[in-house]
Coordinates of C-alpha atoms in Angstrom, one line a residue:
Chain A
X55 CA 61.8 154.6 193.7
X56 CA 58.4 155.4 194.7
X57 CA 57.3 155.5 198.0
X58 CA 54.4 153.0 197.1
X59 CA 56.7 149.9 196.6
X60 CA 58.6 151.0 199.8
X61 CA 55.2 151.4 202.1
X62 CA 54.1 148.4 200.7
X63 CA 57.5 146.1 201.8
X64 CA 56.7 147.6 205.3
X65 CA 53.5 146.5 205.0
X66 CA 54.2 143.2 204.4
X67 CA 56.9 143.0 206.3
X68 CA 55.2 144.4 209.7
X69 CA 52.0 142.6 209.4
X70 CA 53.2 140.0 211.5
X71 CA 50.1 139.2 212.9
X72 CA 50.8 136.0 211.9
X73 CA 53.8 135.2 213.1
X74 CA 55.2 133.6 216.3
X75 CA 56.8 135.6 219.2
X76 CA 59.7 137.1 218.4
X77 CA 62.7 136.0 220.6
X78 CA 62.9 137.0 223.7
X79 CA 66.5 139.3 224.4
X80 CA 67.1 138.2 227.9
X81 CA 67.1 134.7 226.5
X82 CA 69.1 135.8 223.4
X83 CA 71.8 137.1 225.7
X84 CA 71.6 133.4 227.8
X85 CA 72.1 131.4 224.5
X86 CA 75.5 133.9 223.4
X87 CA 76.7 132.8 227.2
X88 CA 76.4 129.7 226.5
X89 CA 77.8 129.6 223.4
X90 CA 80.2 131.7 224.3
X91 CA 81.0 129.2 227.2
X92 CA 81.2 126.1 225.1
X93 CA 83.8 127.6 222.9
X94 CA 85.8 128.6 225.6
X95 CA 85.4 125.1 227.7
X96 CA 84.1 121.7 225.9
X97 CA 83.2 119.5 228.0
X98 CA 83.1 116.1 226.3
X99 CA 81.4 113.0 227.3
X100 CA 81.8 110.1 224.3
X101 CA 79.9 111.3 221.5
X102 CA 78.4 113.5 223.2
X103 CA 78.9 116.8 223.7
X104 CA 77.3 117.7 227.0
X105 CA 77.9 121.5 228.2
X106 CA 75.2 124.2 229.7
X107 CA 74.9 125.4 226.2
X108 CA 72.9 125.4 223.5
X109 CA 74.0 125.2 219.8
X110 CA 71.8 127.6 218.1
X111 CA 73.7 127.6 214.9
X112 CA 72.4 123.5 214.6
X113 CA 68.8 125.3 214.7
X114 CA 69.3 127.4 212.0
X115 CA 71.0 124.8 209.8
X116 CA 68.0 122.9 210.8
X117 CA 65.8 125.7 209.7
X118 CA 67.1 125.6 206.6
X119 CA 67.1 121.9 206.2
X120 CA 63.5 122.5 206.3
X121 CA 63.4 124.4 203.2
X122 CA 61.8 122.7 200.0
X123 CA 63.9 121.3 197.8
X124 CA 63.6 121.4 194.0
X125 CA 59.6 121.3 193.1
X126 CA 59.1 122.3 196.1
X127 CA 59.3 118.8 197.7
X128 CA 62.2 117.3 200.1
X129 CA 64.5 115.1 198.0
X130 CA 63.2 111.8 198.4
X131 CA 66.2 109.9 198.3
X132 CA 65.2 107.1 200.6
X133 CA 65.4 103.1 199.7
X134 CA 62.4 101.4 198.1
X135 CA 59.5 101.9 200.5
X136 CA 60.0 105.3 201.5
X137 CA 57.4 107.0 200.2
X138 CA 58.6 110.7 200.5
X139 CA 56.4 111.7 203.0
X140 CA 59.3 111.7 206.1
X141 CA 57.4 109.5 208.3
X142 CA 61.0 107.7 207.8
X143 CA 61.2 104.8 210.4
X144 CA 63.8 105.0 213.2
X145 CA 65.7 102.6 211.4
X146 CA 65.9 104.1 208.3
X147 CA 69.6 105.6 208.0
X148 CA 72.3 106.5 205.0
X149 CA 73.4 103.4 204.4
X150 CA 75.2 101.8 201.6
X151 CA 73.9 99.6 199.1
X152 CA 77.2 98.4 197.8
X153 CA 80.4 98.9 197.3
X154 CA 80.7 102.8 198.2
X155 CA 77.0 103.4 197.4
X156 CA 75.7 105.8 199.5
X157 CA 72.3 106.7 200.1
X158 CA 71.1 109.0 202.6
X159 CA 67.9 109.2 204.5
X160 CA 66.0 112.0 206.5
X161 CA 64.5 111.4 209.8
X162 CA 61.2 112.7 211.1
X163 CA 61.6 114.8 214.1
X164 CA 59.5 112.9 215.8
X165 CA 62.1 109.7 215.2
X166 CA 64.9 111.6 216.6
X167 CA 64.6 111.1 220.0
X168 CA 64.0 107.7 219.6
X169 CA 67.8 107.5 217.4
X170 CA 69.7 110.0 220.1
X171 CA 68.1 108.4 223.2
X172 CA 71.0 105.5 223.7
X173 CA 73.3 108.4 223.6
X174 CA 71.7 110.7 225.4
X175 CA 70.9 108.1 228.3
X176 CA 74.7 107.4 228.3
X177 CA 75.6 111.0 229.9
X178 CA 73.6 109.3 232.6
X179 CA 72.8 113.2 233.8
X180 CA 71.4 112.5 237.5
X181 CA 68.9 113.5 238.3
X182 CA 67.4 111.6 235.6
X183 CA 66.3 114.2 232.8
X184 CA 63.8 114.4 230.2
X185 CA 65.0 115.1 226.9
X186 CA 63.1 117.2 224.2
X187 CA 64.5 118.5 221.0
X188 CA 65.7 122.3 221.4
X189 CA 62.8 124.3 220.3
X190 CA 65.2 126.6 218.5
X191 CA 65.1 123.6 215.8
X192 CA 61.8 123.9 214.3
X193 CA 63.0 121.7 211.4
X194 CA 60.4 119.0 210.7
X195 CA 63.3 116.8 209.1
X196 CA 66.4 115.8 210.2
X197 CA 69.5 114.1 208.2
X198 CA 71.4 111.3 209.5
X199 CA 74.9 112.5 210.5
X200 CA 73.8 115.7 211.4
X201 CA 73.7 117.2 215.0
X202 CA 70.7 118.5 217.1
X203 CA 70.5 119.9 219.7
X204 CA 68.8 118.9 223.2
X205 CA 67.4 120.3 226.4
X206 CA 66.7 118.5 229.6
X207 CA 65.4 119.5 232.7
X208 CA 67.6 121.2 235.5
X209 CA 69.3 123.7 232.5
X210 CA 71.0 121.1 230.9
X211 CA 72.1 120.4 227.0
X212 CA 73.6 117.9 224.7
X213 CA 73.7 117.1 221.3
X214 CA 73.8 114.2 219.7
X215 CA 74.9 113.0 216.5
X216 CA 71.8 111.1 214.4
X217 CA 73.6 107.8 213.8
X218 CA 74.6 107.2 210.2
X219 CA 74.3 103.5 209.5
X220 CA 75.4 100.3 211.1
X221 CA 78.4 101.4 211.8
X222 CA 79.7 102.1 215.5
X223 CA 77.8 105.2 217.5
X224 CA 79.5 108.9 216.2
X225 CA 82.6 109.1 218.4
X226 CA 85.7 111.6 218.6
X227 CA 88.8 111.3 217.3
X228 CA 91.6 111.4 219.9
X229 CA 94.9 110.2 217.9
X230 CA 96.5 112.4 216.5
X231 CA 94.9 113.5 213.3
X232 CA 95.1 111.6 209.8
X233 CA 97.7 113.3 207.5
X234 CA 97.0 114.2 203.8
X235 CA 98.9 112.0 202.7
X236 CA 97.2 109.3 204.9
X237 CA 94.2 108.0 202.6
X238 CA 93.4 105.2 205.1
X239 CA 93.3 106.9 208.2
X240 CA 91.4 109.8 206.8
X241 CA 88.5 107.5 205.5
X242 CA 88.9 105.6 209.2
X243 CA 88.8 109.0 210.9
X244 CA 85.7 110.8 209.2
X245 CA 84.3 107.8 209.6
X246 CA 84.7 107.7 213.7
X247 CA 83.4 110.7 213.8
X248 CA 80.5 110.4 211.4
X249 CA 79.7 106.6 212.4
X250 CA 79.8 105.9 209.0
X251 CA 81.8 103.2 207.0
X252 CA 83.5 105.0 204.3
X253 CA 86.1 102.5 203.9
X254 CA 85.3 102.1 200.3
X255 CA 84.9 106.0 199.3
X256 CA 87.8 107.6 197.8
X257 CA 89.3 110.5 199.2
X258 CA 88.9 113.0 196.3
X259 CA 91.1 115.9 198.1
X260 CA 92.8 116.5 201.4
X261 CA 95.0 119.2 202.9
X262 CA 97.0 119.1 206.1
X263 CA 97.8 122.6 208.3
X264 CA 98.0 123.9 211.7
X265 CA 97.7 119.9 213.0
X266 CA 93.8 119.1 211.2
X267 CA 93.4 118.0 207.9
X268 CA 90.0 118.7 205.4
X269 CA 88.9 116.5 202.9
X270 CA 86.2 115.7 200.4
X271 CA 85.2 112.3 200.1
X272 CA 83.4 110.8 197.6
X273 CA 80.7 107.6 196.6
X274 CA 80.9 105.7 193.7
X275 CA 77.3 107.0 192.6
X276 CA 78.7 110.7 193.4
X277 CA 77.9 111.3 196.7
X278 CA 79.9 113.3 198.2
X279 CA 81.1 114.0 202.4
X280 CA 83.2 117.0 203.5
X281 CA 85.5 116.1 206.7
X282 CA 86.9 118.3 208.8
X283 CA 89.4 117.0 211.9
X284 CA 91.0 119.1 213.8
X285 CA 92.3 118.5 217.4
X286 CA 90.1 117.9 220.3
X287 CA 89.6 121.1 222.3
X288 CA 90.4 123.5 218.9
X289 CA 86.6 124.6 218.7
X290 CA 83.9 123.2 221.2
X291 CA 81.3 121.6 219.2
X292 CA 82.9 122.0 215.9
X293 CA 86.7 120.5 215.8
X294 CA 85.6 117.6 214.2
X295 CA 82.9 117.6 211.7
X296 CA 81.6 115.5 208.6
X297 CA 79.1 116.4 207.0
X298 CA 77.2 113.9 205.0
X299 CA 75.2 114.4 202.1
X300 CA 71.7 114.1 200.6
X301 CA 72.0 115.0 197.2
X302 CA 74.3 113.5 195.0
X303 CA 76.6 115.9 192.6
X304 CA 74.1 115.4 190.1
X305 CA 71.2 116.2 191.8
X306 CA 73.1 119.4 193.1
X307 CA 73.8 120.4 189.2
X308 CA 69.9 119.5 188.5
X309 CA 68.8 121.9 191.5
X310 CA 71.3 124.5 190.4
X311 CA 69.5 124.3 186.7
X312 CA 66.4 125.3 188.1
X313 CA 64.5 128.0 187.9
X314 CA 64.8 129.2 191.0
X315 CA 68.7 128.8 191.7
X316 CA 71.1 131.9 191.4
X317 CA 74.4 130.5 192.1
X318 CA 77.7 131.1 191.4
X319 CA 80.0 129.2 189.1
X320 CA 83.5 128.4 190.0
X321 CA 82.6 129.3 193.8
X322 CA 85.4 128.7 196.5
X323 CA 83.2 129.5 199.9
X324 CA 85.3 128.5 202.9
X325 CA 84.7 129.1 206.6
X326 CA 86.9 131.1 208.2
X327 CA 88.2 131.0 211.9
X328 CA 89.5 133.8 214.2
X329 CA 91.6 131.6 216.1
X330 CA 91.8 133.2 219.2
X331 CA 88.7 132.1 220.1
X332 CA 90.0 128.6 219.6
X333 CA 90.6 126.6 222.7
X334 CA 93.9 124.8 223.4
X335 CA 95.6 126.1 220.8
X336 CA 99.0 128.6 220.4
X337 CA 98.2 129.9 217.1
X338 CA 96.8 133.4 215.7
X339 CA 95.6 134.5 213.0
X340 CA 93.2 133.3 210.9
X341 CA 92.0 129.6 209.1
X342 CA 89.9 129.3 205.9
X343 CA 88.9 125.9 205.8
X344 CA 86.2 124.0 203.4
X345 CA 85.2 121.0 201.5
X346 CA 84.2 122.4 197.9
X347 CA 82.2 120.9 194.9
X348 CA 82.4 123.6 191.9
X349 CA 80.1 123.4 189.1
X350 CA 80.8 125.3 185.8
X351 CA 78.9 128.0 184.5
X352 CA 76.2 125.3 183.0
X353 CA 75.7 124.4 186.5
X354 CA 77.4 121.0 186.0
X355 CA 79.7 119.8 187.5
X356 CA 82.9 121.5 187.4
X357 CA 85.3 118.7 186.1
X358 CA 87.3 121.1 183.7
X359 CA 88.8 122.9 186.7
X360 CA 92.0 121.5 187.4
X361 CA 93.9 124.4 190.2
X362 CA 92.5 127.0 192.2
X363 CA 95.0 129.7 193.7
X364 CA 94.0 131.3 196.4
X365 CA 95.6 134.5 197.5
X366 CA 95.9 137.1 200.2
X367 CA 98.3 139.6 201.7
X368 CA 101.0 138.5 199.5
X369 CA 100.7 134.5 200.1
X370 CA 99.2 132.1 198.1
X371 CA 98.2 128.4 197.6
X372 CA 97.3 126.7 194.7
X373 CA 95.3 123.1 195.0
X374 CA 94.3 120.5 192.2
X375 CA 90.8 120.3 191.6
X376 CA 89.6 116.8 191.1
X377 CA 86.2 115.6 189.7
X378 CA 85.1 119.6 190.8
X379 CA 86.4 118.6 194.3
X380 CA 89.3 120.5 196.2
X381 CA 89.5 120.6 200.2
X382 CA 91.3 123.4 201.8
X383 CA 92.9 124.3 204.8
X384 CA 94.4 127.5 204.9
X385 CA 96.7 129.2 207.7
X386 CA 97.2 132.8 207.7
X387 CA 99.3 133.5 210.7
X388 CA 99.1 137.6 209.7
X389 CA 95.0 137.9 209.0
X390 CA 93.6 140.3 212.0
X391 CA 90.3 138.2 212.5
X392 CA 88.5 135.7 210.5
X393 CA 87.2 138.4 208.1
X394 CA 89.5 137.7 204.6
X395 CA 88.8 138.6 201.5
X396 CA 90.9 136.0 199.6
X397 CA 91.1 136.2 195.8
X398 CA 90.3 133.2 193.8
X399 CA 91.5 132.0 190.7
X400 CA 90.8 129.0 188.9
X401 CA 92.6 127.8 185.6
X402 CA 92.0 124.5 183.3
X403 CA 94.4 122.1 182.5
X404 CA 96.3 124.0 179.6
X405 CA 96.4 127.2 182.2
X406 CA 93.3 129.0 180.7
X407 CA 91.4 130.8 183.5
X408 CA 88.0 129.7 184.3
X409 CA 87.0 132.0 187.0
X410 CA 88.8 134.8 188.8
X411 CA 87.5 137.0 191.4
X412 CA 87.9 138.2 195.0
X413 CA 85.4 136.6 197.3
X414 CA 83.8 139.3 197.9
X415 CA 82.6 140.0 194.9
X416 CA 82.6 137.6 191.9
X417 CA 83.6 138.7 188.7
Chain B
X1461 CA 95.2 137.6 218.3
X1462 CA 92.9 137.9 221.5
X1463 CA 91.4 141.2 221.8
X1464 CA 90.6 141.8 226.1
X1465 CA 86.8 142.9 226.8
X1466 CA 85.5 141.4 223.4
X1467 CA 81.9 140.6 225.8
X1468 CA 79.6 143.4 226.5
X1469 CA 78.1 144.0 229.4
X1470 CA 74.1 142.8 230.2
X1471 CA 72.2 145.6 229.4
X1472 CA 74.1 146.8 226.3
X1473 CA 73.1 143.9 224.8
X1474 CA 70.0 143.3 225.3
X1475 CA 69.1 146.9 224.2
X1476 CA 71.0 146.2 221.2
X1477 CA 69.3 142.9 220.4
X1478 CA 65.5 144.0 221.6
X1479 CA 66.1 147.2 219.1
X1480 CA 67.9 145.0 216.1
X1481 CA 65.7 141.8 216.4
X1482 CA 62.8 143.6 215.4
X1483 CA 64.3 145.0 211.8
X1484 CA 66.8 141.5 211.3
X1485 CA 63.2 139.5 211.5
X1486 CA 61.6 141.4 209.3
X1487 CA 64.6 141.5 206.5
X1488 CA 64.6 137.8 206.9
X1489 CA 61.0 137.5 206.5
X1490 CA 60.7 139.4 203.3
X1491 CA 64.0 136.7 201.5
X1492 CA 62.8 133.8 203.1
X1493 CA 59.3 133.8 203.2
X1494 CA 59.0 132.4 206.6
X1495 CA 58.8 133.7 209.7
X1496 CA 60.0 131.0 212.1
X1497 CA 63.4 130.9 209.7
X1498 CA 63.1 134.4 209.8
X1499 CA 63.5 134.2 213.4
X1500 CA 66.3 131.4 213.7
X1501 CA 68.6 133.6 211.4
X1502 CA 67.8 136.5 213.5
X1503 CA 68.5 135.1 216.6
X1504 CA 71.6 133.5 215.3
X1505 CA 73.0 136.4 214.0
X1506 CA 72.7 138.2 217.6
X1507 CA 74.3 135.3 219.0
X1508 CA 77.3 135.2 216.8
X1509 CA 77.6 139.5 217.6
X1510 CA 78.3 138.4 221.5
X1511 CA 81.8 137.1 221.7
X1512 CA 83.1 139.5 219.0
X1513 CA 81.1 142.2 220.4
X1514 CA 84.4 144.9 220.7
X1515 CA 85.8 143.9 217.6
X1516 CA 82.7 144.2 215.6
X1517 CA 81.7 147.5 217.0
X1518 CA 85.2 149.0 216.1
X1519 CA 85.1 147.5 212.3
X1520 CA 82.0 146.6 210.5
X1521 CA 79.4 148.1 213.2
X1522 CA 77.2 145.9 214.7
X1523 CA 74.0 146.1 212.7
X1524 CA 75.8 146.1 209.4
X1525 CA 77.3 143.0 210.8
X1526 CA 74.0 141.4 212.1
X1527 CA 72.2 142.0 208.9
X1528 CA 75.1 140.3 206.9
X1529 CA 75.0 137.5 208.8
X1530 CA 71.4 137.7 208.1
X1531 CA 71.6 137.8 204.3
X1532 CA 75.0 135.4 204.4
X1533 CA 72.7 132.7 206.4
X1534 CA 69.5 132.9 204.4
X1535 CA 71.6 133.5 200.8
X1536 CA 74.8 132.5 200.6
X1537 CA 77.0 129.1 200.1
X1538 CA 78.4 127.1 202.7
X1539 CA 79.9 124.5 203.4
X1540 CA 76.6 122.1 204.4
X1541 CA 74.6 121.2 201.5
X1542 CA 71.5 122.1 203.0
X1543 CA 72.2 125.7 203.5
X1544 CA 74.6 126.0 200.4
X1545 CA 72.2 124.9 198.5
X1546 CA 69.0 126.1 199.8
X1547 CA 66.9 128.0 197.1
X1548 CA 63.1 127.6 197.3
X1549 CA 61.3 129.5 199.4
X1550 CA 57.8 129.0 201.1
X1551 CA 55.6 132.3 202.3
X1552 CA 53.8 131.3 204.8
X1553 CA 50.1 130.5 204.0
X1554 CA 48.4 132.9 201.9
X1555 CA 45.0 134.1 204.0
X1556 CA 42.2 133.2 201.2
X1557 CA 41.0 135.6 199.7
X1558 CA 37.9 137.0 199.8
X1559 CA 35.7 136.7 196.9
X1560 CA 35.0 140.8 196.3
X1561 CA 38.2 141.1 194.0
X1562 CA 39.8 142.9 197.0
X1563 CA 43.5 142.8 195.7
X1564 CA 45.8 142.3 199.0
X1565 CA 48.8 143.7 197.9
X1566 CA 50.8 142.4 200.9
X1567 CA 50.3 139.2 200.1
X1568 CA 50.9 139.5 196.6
X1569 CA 54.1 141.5 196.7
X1570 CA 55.1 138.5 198.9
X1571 CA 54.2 136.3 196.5
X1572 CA 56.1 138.1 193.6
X1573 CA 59.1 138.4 195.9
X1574 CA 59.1 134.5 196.4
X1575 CA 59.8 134.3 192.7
X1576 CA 62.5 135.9 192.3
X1577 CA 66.3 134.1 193.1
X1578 CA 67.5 134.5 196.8
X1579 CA 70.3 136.6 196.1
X1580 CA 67.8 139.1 193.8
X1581 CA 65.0 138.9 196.3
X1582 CA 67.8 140.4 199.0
X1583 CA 69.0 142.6 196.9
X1584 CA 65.4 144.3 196.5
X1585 CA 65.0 143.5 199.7
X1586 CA 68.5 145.3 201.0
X1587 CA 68.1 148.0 199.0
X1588 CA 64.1 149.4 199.2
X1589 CA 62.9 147.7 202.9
X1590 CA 66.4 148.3 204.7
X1591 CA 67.1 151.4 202.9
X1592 CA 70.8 150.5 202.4
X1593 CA 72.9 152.3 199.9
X1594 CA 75.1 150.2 196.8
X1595 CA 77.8 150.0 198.9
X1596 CA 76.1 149.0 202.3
X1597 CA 74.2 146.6 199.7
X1598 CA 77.0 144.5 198.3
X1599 CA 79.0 144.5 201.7
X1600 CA 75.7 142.7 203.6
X1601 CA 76.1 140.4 200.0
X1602 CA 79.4 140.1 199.6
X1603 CA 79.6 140.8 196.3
X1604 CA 80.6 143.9 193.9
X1605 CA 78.3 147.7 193.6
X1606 CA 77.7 146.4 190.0
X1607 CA 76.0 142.9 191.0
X1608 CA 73.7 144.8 193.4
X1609 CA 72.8 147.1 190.8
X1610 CA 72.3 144.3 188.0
X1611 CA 70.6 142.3 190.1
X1612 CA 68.2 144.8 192.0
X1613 CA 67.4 145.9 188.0
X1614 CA 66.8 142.4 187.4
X1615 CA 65.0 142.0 190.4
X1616 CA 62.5 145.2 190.1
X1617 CA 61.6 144.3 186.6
X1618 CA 60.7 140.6 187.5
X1619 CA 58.7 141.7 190.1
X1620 CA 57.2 143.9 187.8
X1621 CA 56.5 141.1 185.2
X1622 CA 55.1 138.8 188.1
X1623 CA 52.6 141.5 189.3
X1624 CA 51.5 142.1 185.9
X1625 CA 51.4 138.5 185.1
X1626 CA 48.5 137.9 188.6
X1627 CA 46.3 140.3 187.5
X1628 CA 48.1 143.2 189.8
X1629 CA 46.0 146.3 188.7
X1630 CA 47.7 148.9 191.0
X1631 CA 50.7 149.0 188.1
X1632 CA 51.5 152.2 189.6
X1633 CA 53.5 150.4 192.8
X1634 CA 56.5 149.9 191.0
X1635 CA 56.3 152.5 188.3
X1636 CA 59.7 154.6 188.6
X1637 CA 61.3 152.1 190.5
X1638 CA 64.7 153.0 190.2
X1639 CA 68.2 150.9 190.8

């Protein structure tokens, strides 16, 4: 290599003249506290999650949010009127047209507070507090369903769930959570927690372990939501989560046929949790856990998949693969921490492998 | 499995996060384009180190750790469709150039480097700003020696093509560029 190419990467790299002030360590070390804090003790108020903490992983996913889409534009995925530009009104949320069809809408930063403020209000945090959007969420768009992050005066947070629709406010589950078997009370949970009527989606896959279940639900015009529920108190902030979508599964496979896409094909990417840093809960080991949609090597969708096996340290689980969908939720009582290299295969209908690789490094 | 004295103390952090922000920022800056995302990964990455502190010291190290969260964040899949499928990248503003046919190669290179895939553009990236070997390469990735290598090939000759393609007269910069 020569020492050209290298001087000039430092060169671009270090001429930050132009960028904003690097964070600052002391306050680095006060957000890990909190954080740190918050998984060790939620505090819950309704749908909001109100704790001296901060969660700085909902700034980065908001970062990222802010990235361009396709073209370089934001998907404009918004009803008849919404001309693209993200100056969405405060009352324009996912919503379905019809019978389970979804469409989802961004809202402009600036709209956010406006949305959050009934639930915010609702902590009724004396003395009254002023609420601004965490700075550590530069994003200039937000989705419904997801959840920002808020700081008020006197050192204070919350977060708040972006209502989805004109269905009841996000809430928490507290019964005891939907089996896999449970269609019903899966699509009635995920919904309580998104505040979002999925009543007419159809639960493509679930999977039931260590007392939460995951599952990938999907819209008639292939939209499709990833649910986790787990008990209250399992991980501050994250034990129940849905995540709702903005692109459809074809607009995914469209973006993944761009230019600019490298994915992988056959990709099984699961979060995994060390879970002695979960709260209230006996267990050890480790939990992979994840809502997939595979696409093929064409970058459609991957409906010729049919199992995927997934193995490590001598165990194994093999789950059907429907319409490209599977949801997992793996225990592995023996893992040392929530670092696993699991090997994936997946096979077709007549047994023929599709894809097999470790997940650290694809084949 | 819960490991006693996982936290470290005050100052041992801070000194590890004032000396690693500065390189994590800048790694992010060259694959994403952008420094206030360059930022949020980096800070998010130092935040994640904290409550695993002990664990992560004994195993992967803690900068190897930090920049893999780094890559993973900016890169990788997950399980929100806005980061799994995130995959254009913005550079900041270009500064216009003047009209004297000064060639600024700093913003070119960063230019060229927008064009290539994410996981490419870290791979170059990984491999010729962070110095990192193969190995230490596909471990930040996640991903076999033989993809970093493909892919850093890959990535060397687009960048290449790209350079040549804008008129890049210094064609020496990447001349025996090796993977």
């Amino acid at each position: 290599m020569t020492p050209e190419f290298i001087t000039e990467l430092h060169r671009a790299a270090e001429a930050d003249g132009d960028a904003p002030q690097p964070p600052d360590p002391e306050r680095l070390l006060a957000l890990a506290k909190r954080r740190d804090s918050r998984r060790r003790t939620a505090t819950t108020v309704g749908t909001i999650g109100l704790a001296s903490t901060v969660v700085a992983a909902v700034g980065v996913g908001s970062a990222l949010l802010d990235s361009p889409a396709p073209n370089g534009s934001h998907p404009k995925l918004g009803p008849a009127g919404n001309d693209g530009s993200g100056h969405t009104a405060q009352t324009d949320r996912p919503h379905q047209t019809g019978p389970a069809e979804f469409v989802s809408q961004r809202v402009a930063r600036d709209d956010v507070i406006g949305v959050c403020i009934s639930q915010l209000d609702a902590l009724a945090v004396e003395p009254r507090t002023t609420w601004e959007i965490d700075p550590g969420q530069r994003a200039r768009f937000f989705y419904a369903g997801q959840r920002v992050s808020f700081l008020g005066t006197g050192n204070v947070s919350a977060s708040c769930t972006i209502p989805s629709g004109d269905h009841a406010p996000p809430s928490r589950v507290t019964a005891p959570i939907a089996d896999e078997s449970d269609t019903a009370g899966i699509l009635q949970q995920c919904g309580v927690v998104a505040g979002f009527d999925f009543s007419d989606w159809t639960v493509d896959s679930a999977m039931t372990a260590a007392d939460g279940t995951e599952a990938v639900l999907s819209s008639d015009n292939g939209f499709t939501a990833v649910c986790a529920l787990q008990p209250a108190g399992w991980d501050a902030g994250s034990d129940q989560v849905v995540d709702l979508p903005y692109l459809s599964d074809a607009q995914m496979s469209r973006y993944r046929k761009g230019d600019h896409y490298d994915g992988q094909y056959y990709f099984v990417s699961l979060d995994a949790s060390a879970l002695d840093i979960k709260t209230s809960n006996p267990l050890s080991g480790a939990l992979l856990w994840g809502g997939i949609t595979m696409f093929d090597r064409n970058d459609d969708i991957a409906t010729n998949a049919a199992t995927v096996t997934l193995s490590y340290g001598g165990e194994s689980i093999t789950r059907p693969v429907v319409d490209g969908h599977v949801a997992i939720r793996w225990l592995l009582p023996n893992a040392a921490d929530a670092d696993v290299a699991y090997d994936v295969v997946v096979k077709d209908r007549n047994g023929q492998v599709l894809a097999s690789y470790n997940i650290a490094g694809q084949n | 499995m819960r490991l006693g004295h996982e936290r470290p103390d005050d100052d041992h952090y801070v000194a590890f996060a004032s000396s690693a922000l500065v390189d994590l920022r800048r790694t992010a800056y060259l694959i994403c384009g952008d420094w206030h995302r360059a930022d949020d990964v980096a800070q998010e990455a130092l935040i994640r180190i904290y409550s695993a502190w002990s664990r992560i010291e004994r195993t992967t190290g803690l900068m190897p750790y930090a920049r893999r969260t780094v890559v993973r964040l900016l890169v990788d899949h997950s399980r929100r469709p806005w980061r799994r499928e995130t995959t254009g990248v913005a550079v900041d503003p270009a500064p216009v150039r003047d009209q004297t046919d000064v060639v600024d190669n700093r913003i070119l290179l960063l230019e060229a480097l927008a064009q290539l895939p994410p996981r490419r553009r870290a791979c170059v990236v990984l491999r010729y700003f962070d110095d990192l070997s193969v190995a230490e390469t596909a471990a930040a990735l996640g991903c076999s020696e033989g993809t970093v290598k493909s892919q850093t090939s890959r990535g060397i000759d687009e960048l290449r093509s790209v350079l040549e393609q804008r008129g890049f007269t210094d064609l020496g910069l990447l001349k025996g560029v090796t993977t």
